[in-house]
Amino acid sequence: MDSRQFLKNYYPALLVFVCLTSFTVYSYLELANETKARREKMFEQRISRATDVLKTRITDYIQILKGCQALFYASDSVTTKDWKTYVENLSLSTNYPGIQAVAFAKYIKLKEVSTLEKHMNLEGHFEFKVSSTFENEYLTPIIYIEPFSGRNLRAFGYDMYSESLRREAMYRALSTGSPSLSRKVTLVQETDADVQPGFLLYLPVYRNPLSIKTEADRKNNILGFVYNPFRAYDLMHAVFKSFSDIHIEIYDGNEISAENLLFKSQDQPTPTTDLSALVNFNTAGTQWRIAAYPTDKFGSSIEKREPGLVLFFGLAITALMVIISINIIKNKARVVEELKLSREVEKKKDEFIGIASHELKTPLTSIKAYIQLLERAPLRDNERNFVHKVLGQIKKLNNLIADLLDVSKIQAGSLQLNIQTFALSDLITESIEIVSHIHSSHQIVLTSEIPVVQVNGDKFRLEQALTKLLGNAIKYSPGGKRVYVAVAETNRELTIEVKDEGIGISRESQKRIFEKFYRAEGLSSALSGLGMGLFIASEIVSRHNGRISVSSIPGEGSAFTIHLPKEISNTA
């Protein structure tokens, strides 16, 4: 097969391949861009939320210090006991996790060191000593610190003014009267194990808070500093505990370097990712640089893989559709041939049914005539009974042949209707009389008045449809004694309902009950039939532009309703 012939034969498959591949690649690119934009937006919101949480937490700590500041302003003097009671009532470990301590450092001159030490000895701290380089004119030894235990004992008496970074932050707080955050330091509380970067938050306490309008007033009026020391990792892990989907690094100042690293949320190399953020964080006179990257937990794992999955499944579907298209093309001739053969078989079957019905009808008529002659002869009672049974079976065969002929005519489209005008009451009453005569086991009850209506239609065929419904109602209600018929007229249609008290029909069987040769499942072998009656009845009503509906509850009975359009009737 040359390329031209190949293209001609498999052009549809090639078209499917090109179209689906193009659509798949386009969908992949669009979804990738959309996913990236959505992830960028979500990442931006998460970073904003994280910085808001950090800013809120620092504001909370400033409020704690303002409360401590107010304690001094509200009291003539604050003792160690007062400080301990106040801080314990704050429940720091519960309400403010991550804080190392709440402390107070007194602002004194160098010559006042011995006086302060004696004062602290009188308060019960017999081993209190100021720890300092004693190189500055002023000192800020820590005299109150809570919790007064563990690491915090190492800071008791320490002169923070002797260290330049702490002194810078304290001087800024003293000069401005505002909270001041220190640069990165190593806390005095640190031991040889698990050393962390730290920082301190200061708030000045003045002797007279009403006389601090100018910077000179504040310097002359300073009493000391309330402050919070923080171990950076302890604090930030508490602050960012709900942000495990983000890798956060905090640097002291503007420069990102190992020397300035204050906190790193994960003890791993900085992630390599297409998303990242750098945020300048300013608070309490100090600037931090926050770098953030998404972790493997960021976003939905399905969402991250979604573009790739779309590409994979799109190409897989494309390959599948191409294979299917090729197979369809290859099998097209065979399918057409099989369809043609199937139609021929169906046609032959219908022809056979029609021919067989005609051929059976003639000898059956002769047999019936001979049996009827025999019936007139002088017979004993048991012989006459046998003859009646034979006539009954002949009648069943005759009805079966008639049904087969009708099915054949329906399939061939040759079922002719003899349209005439007749009274609806005649159709109903005559149908009931015919069935009542044949089936004496049940009483057919007319539950409504018959509307006075003239109908344009084939009376014989409509009577045939109605008698089949009545016959079925009796046949499939062996335990019942009555069959009910109700006739109604609306603005749009005439309805004839046949209701029994029989075995009922399942919901699944109701969907197929009018199909040719269909019989509901689970029927007793005693209830014979070939599944043609309802098919014929439905086709007859359909050819009158009507329909037959069914409603049934298994074990309670069934109701079949003939719906005829009002157009075929004339009100008398």
PDB file of N, CA and C in Angstrom, residues 381-430:
ATOM      1  N   ASP A 381     -70.147 -39.070  27.330  1.00  0.00           N
ATOM      2  CA  ASP A 381     -69.755 -37.822  28.017  1.00  0.00           C
ATOM      3  C   ASP A 381     -68.244 -37.633  28.037  1.00  0.00           C
ATOM      4  N   ASN A 382     -67.507 -38.707  28.344  1.00  0.00           N
ATOM      5  CA  ASN A 382     -66.048 -38.545  28.418  1.00  0.00           C
ATOM      6  C   ASN A 382     -65.444 -38.299  27.037  1.00  0.00           C
ATOM      7  N   GLU A 383     -66.051 -38.855  26.000  1.00  0.00           N
ATOM      8  CA  GLU A 383     -65.571 -38.619  24.646  1.00  0.00           C
ATOM      9  C   GLU A 383     -65.839 -37.177  24.222  1.00  0.00           C
ATOM     10  N   ARG A 384     -67.074 -36.704  24.581  1.00  0.00           N
ATOM     11  CA  ARG A 384     -67.409 -35.316  24.253  1.00  0.00           C
ATOM     12  C   ARG A 384     -66.472 -34.347  24.986  1.00  0.00           C
ATOM     13  N   ASN A 385     -66.105 -34.706  26.197  1.00  0.00           N
ATOM     14  CA  ASN A 385     -65.190 -33.851  26.983  1.00  0.00           C
ATOM     15  C   ASN A 385     -63.839 -33.750  26.284  1.00  0.00           C
ATOM     16  N   PHE A 386     -63.362 -34.888  25.752  1.00  0.00           N
ATOM     17  CA  PHE A 386     -62.083 -34.875  25.028  1.00  0.00           C
ATOM     18  C   PHE A 386     -62.162 -33.991  23.786  1.00  0.00           C
ATOM     19  N   VAL A 387     -63.308 -34.088  23.099  1.00  0.00           N
ATOM     20  CA  VAL A 387     -63.486 -33.276  21.896  1.00  0.00           C
ATOM     21  C   VAL A 387     -63.446 -31.788  22.236  1.00  0.00           C
ATOM     22  N   HIS A 388     -64.099 -31.402  23.340  1.00  0.00           N
ATOM     23  CA  HIS A 388     -64.099 -29.982  23.764  1.00  0.00           C
ATOM     24  C   HIS A 388     -62.681 -29.517  24.069  1.00  0.00           C
ATOM     25  N   LYS A 389     -61.885 -30.407  24.702  1.00  0.00           N
ATOM     26  CA  LYS A 389     -60.500 -30.031  25.012  1.00  0.00           C
ATOM     27  C   LYS A 389     -59.689 -29.837  23.732  1.00  0.00           C
ATOM     28  N   VAL A 390     -59.929 -30.713  22.749  1.00  0.00           N
ATOM     29  CA  VAL A 390     -59.221 -30.572  21.478  1.00  0.00           C
ATOM     30  C   VAL A 390     -59.595 -29.256  20.811  1.00  0.00           C
ATOM     31  N   LEU A 391     -60.892 -28.925  20.832  1.00  0.00           N
ATOM     32  CA  LEU A 391     -61.332 -27.647  20.240  1.00  0.00           C
ATOM     33  C   LEU A 391     -60.684 -26.453  20.949  1.00  0.00           C
ATOM     34  N   GLY A 392     -60.544 -26.576  22.305  1.00  0.00           N
ATOM     35  CA  GLY A 392     -59.891 -25.490  23.063  1.00  0.00           C
ATOM     36  C   GLY A 392     -58.447 -25.310  22.639  1.00  0.00           C
ATOM     37  N   GLN A 393     -57.734 -26.413  22.438  1.00  0.00           N
ATOM     38  CA  GLN A 393     -56.337 -26.321  22.023  1.00  0.00           C
ATOM     39  C   GLN A 393     -56.223 -25.789  20.592  1.00  0.00           C
ATOM     40  N   ILE A 394     -57.175 -26.200  19.732  1.00  0.00           N
ATOM     41  CA  ILE A 394     -57.180 -25.678  18.360  1.00  0.00           C
ATOM     42  C   ILE A 394     -57.385 -24.165  18.363  1.00  0.00           C
ATOM     43  N   LYS A 395     -58.258 -23.720  19.266  1.00  0.00           N
ATOM     44  CA  LYS A 395     -58.517 -22.272  19.364  1.00  0.00           C
ATOM     45  C   LYS A 395     -57.249 -21.523  19.790  1.00  0.00           C
ATOM     46  N   LYS A 396     -56.488 -22.146  20.721  1.00  0.00           N
ATOM     47  CA  LYS A 396     -55.238 -21.511  21.152  1.00  0.00           C
ATOM     48  C   LYS A 396     -54.246 -21.430  19.994  1.00  0.00           C
ATOM     49  N   LEU A 397     -54.160 -22.546  19.228  1.00  0.00           N
ATOM     50  CA  LEU A 397     -53.271 -22.540  18.073  1.00  0.00           C
ATOM     51  C   LEU A 397     -53.697 -21.506  17.044  1.00  0.00           C
ATOM     52  N   ASN A 398     -54.991 -21.391  16.859  1.00  0.00           N
ATOM     53  CA  ASN A 398     -55.523 -20.419  15.903  1.00  0.00           C
ATOM     54  C   ASN A 398     -55.163 -18.993  16.323  1.00  0.00           C
ATOM     55  N   ASN A 399     -55.303 -18.720  17.641  1.00  0.00           N
ATOM     56  CA  ASN A 399     -54.933 -17.392  18.168  1.00  0.00           C
ATOM     57  C   ASN A 399     -53.433 -17.144  18.009  1.00  0.00           C
ATOM     58  N   LEU A 400     -52.626 -18.195  18.259  1.00  0.00           N
ATOM     59  CA  LEU A 400     -51.172 -18.045  18.119  1.00  0.00           C
ATOM     60  C   LEU A 400     -50.808 -17.723  16.677  1.00  0.00           C
ATOM     61  N   ILE A 401     -51.432 -18.452  15.745  1.00  0.00           N
ATOM     62  CA  ILE A 401     -51.154 -18.203  14.321  1.00  0.00           C
ATOM     63  C   ILE A 401     -51.578 -16.795  13.936  1.00  0.00           C
ATOM     64  N   ALA A 402     -52.732 -16.361  14.470  1.00  0.00           N
ATOM     65  CA  ALA A 402     -53.204 -14.997  14.176  1.00  0.00           C
ATOM     66  C   ALA A 402     -52.209 -13.961  14.691  1.00  0.00           C
ATOM     67  N   ASP A 403     -51.680 -14.210  15.889  1.00  0.00           N
ATOM     68  CA  ASP A 403     -50.681 -13.279  16.448  1.00  0.00           C
ATOM     69  C   ASP A 403     -49.412 -13.260  15.608  1.00  0.00           C
ATOM     70  N   LEU A 404     -48.971 -14.451  15.156  1.00  0.00           N
ATOM     71  CA  LEU A 404     -47.773 -14.513  14.320  1.00  0.00           C
ATOM     72  C   LEU A 404     -47.982 -13.754  13.016  1.00  0.00           C
ATOM     73  N   LEU A 405     -49.167 -13.893  12.446  1.00  0.00           N
ATOM     74  CA  LEU A 405     -49.478 -13.159  11.219  1.00  0.00           C
ATOM     75  C   LEU A 405     -49.468 -11.653  11.456  1.00  0.00           C
ATOM     76  N   ASP A 406     -50.024 -11.230  12.604  1.00  0.00           N
ATOM     77  CA  ASP A 406     -50.039  -9.803  12.921  1.00  0.00           C
ATOM     78  C   ASP A 406     -48.616  -9.273  13.121  1.00  0.00           C
ATOM     79  N   VAL A 407     -47.783 -10.051  13.822  1.00  0.00           N
ATOM     80  CA  VAL A 407     -46.391  -9.635  14.016  1.00  0.00           C
ATOM     81  C   VAL A 407     -45.695  -9.503  12.674  1.00  0.00           C
ATOM     82  N   SER A 408     -45.941 -10.470  11.787  1.00  0.00           N
ATOM     83  CA  SER A 408     -45.339 -10.435  10.457  1.00  0.00           C
ATOM     84  C   SER A 408     -45.784  -9.190   9.695  1.00  0.00           C
ATOM     85  N   LYS A 409     -47.075  -8.869   9.784  1.00  0.00           N
ATOM     86  CA  LYS A 409     -47.591  -7.674   9.099  1.00  0.00           C
ATOM     87  C   LYS A 409     -46.997  -6.397   9.683  1.00  0.00           C
ATOM     88  N   ILE A 410     -46.868  -6.378  11.008  1.00  0.00           N
ATOM     89  CA  ILE A 410     -46.298  -5.190  11.661  1.00  0.00           C
ATOM     90  C   ILE A 410     -44.860  -4.980  11.221  1.00  0.00           C
ATOM     91  N   GLN A 411     -44.079  -6.083  11.209  1.00  0.00           N
ATOM     92  CA  GLN A 411     -42.677  -5.983  10.825  1.00  0.00           C
ATOM     93  C   GLN A 411     -42.536  -5.581   9.357  1.00  0.00           C
ATOM     94  N   ALA A 412     -43.465  -6.053   8.548  1.00  0.00           N
ATOM     95  CA  ALA A 412     -43.411  -5.727   7.119  1.00  0.00           C
ATOM     96  C   ALA A 412     -44.034  -4.373   6.813  1.00  0.00           C
ATOM     97  N   GLY A 413     -44.678  -3.757   7.818  1.00  0.00           N
ATOM     98  CA  GLY A 413     -45.334  -2.470   7.614  1.00  0.00           C
ATOM     99  C   GLY A 413     -46.605  -2.576   6.819  1.00  0.00           C
ATOM    100  N   SER A 414     -47.208  -3.777   6.805  1.00  0.00           N
ATOM    101  CA  SER A 414     -48.407  -3.989   5.985  1.00  0.00           C
ATOM    102  C   SER A 414     -49.674  -4.161   6.820  1.00  0.00           C
ATOM    103  N   LEU A 415     -49.588  -3.807   8.118  1.00  0.00           N
ATOM    104  CA  LEU A 415     -50.783  -3.901   8.956  1.00  0.00           C
ATOM    105  C   LEU A 415     -51.710  -2.748   8.586  1.00  0.00           C
ATOM    106  N   GLN A 416     -52.818  -3.084   7.956  1.00  0.00           N
ATOM    107  CA  GLN A 416     -53.741  -2.069   7.468  1.00  0.00           C
ATOM    108  C   GLN A 416     -54.797  -1.747   8.532  1.00  0.00           C
ATOM    109  N   LEU A 417     -55.181  -0.482   8.630  1.00  0.00           N
ATOM    110  CA  LEU A 417     -56.221  -0.050   9.557  1.00  0.00           C
ATOM    111  C   LEU A 417     -57.462   0.332   8.761  1.00  0.00           C
ATOM    112  N   ASN A 418     -58.589  -0.182   9.187  1.00  0.00           N
ATOM    113  CA  ASN A 418     -59.880   0.141   8.554  1.00  0.00           C
ATOM    114  C   ASN A 418     -60.546   1.209   9.413  1.00  0.00           C
ATOM    115  N   ILE A 419     -60.278   2.466   9.083  1.00  0.00           N
ATOM    116  CA  ILE A 419     -60.758   3.576   9.895  1.00  0.00           C
ATOM    117  C   ILE A 419     -62.249   3.797   9.657  1.00  0.00           C
ATOM    118  N   GLN A 420     -62.963   3.859  10.774  1.00  0.00           N
ATOM    119  CA  GLN A 420     -64.393   4.159  10.728  1.00  0.00           C
ATOM    120  C   GLN A 420     -64.782   4.824  12.038  1.00  0.00           C
ATOM    121  N   THR A 421     -65.985   5.328  12.085  1.00  0.00           N
ATOM    122  CA  THR A 421     -66.477   6.003  13.288  1.00  0.00           C
ATOM    123  C   THR A 421     -67.353   5.039  14.077  1.00  0.00           C
ATOM    124  N   PHE A 422     -67.111   4.935  15.363  1.00  0.00           N
ATOM    125  CA  PHE A 422     -67.902   4.044  16.211  1.00  0.00           C
ATOM    126  C   PHE A 422     -67.949   4.633  17.623  1.00  0.00           C
ATOM    127  N   ALA A 423     -68.899   4.148  18.382  1.00  0.00           N
ATOM    128  CA  ALA A 423     -69.066   4.643  19.759  1.00  0.00           C
ATOM    129  C   ALA A 423     -68.032   3.985  20.673  1.00  0.00           C
ATOM    130  N   LEU A 424     -67.457   4.797  21.532  1.00  0.00           N
ATOM    131  CA  LEU A 424     -66.480   4.260  22.489  1.00  0.00           C
ATOM    132  C   LEU A 424     -67.129   3.220  23.392  1.00  0.00           C
ATOM    133  N   SER A 425     -68.405   3.428  23.720  1.00  0.00           N
ATOM    134  CA  SER A 425     -69.093   2.483  24.603  1.00  0.00           C
ATOM    135  C   SER A 425     -69.192   1.105  23.954  1.00  0.00           C
ATOM    136  N   ASP A 426     -69.377   1.060  22.621  1.00  0.00           N
ATOM    137  CA  ASP A 426     -69.434  -0.229  21.932  1.00  0.00           C
ATOM    138  C   ASP A 426     -68.102  -0.967  22.052  1.00  0.00           C
ATOM    139  N   LEU A 427     -67.001  -0.217  21.884  1.00  0.00           N
ATOM    140  CA  LEU A 427     -65.669  -0.838  21.997  1.00  0.00           C
ATOM    141  C   LEU A 427     -65.474  -1.456  23.378  1.00  0.00           C
ATOM    142  N   ILE A 428     -65.866  -0.721  24.413  1.00  0.00           N
ATOM    143  CA  ILE A 428     -65.631  -1.184  25.782  1.00  0.00           C
ATOM    144  C   ILE A 428     -66.522  -2.377  26.113  1.00  0.00           C
ATOM    145  N   THR A 429     -67.805  -2.232  25.884  1.00  0.00           N
ATOM    146  CA  THR A 429     -68.749  -3.286  26.293  1.00  0.00           C
ATOM    147  C   THR A 429     -68.534  -4.575  25.513  1.00  0.00           C
ATOM    148  N   GLU A 430     -68.291  -4.468  24.201  1.00  0.00           N
ATOM    149  CA  GLU A 430     -68.092  -5.665  23.388  1.00  0.00           C
ATOM    150  C   GLU A 430     -66.802  -6.382  23.774  1.00  0.00           C
TER     151      GLU A 430
END
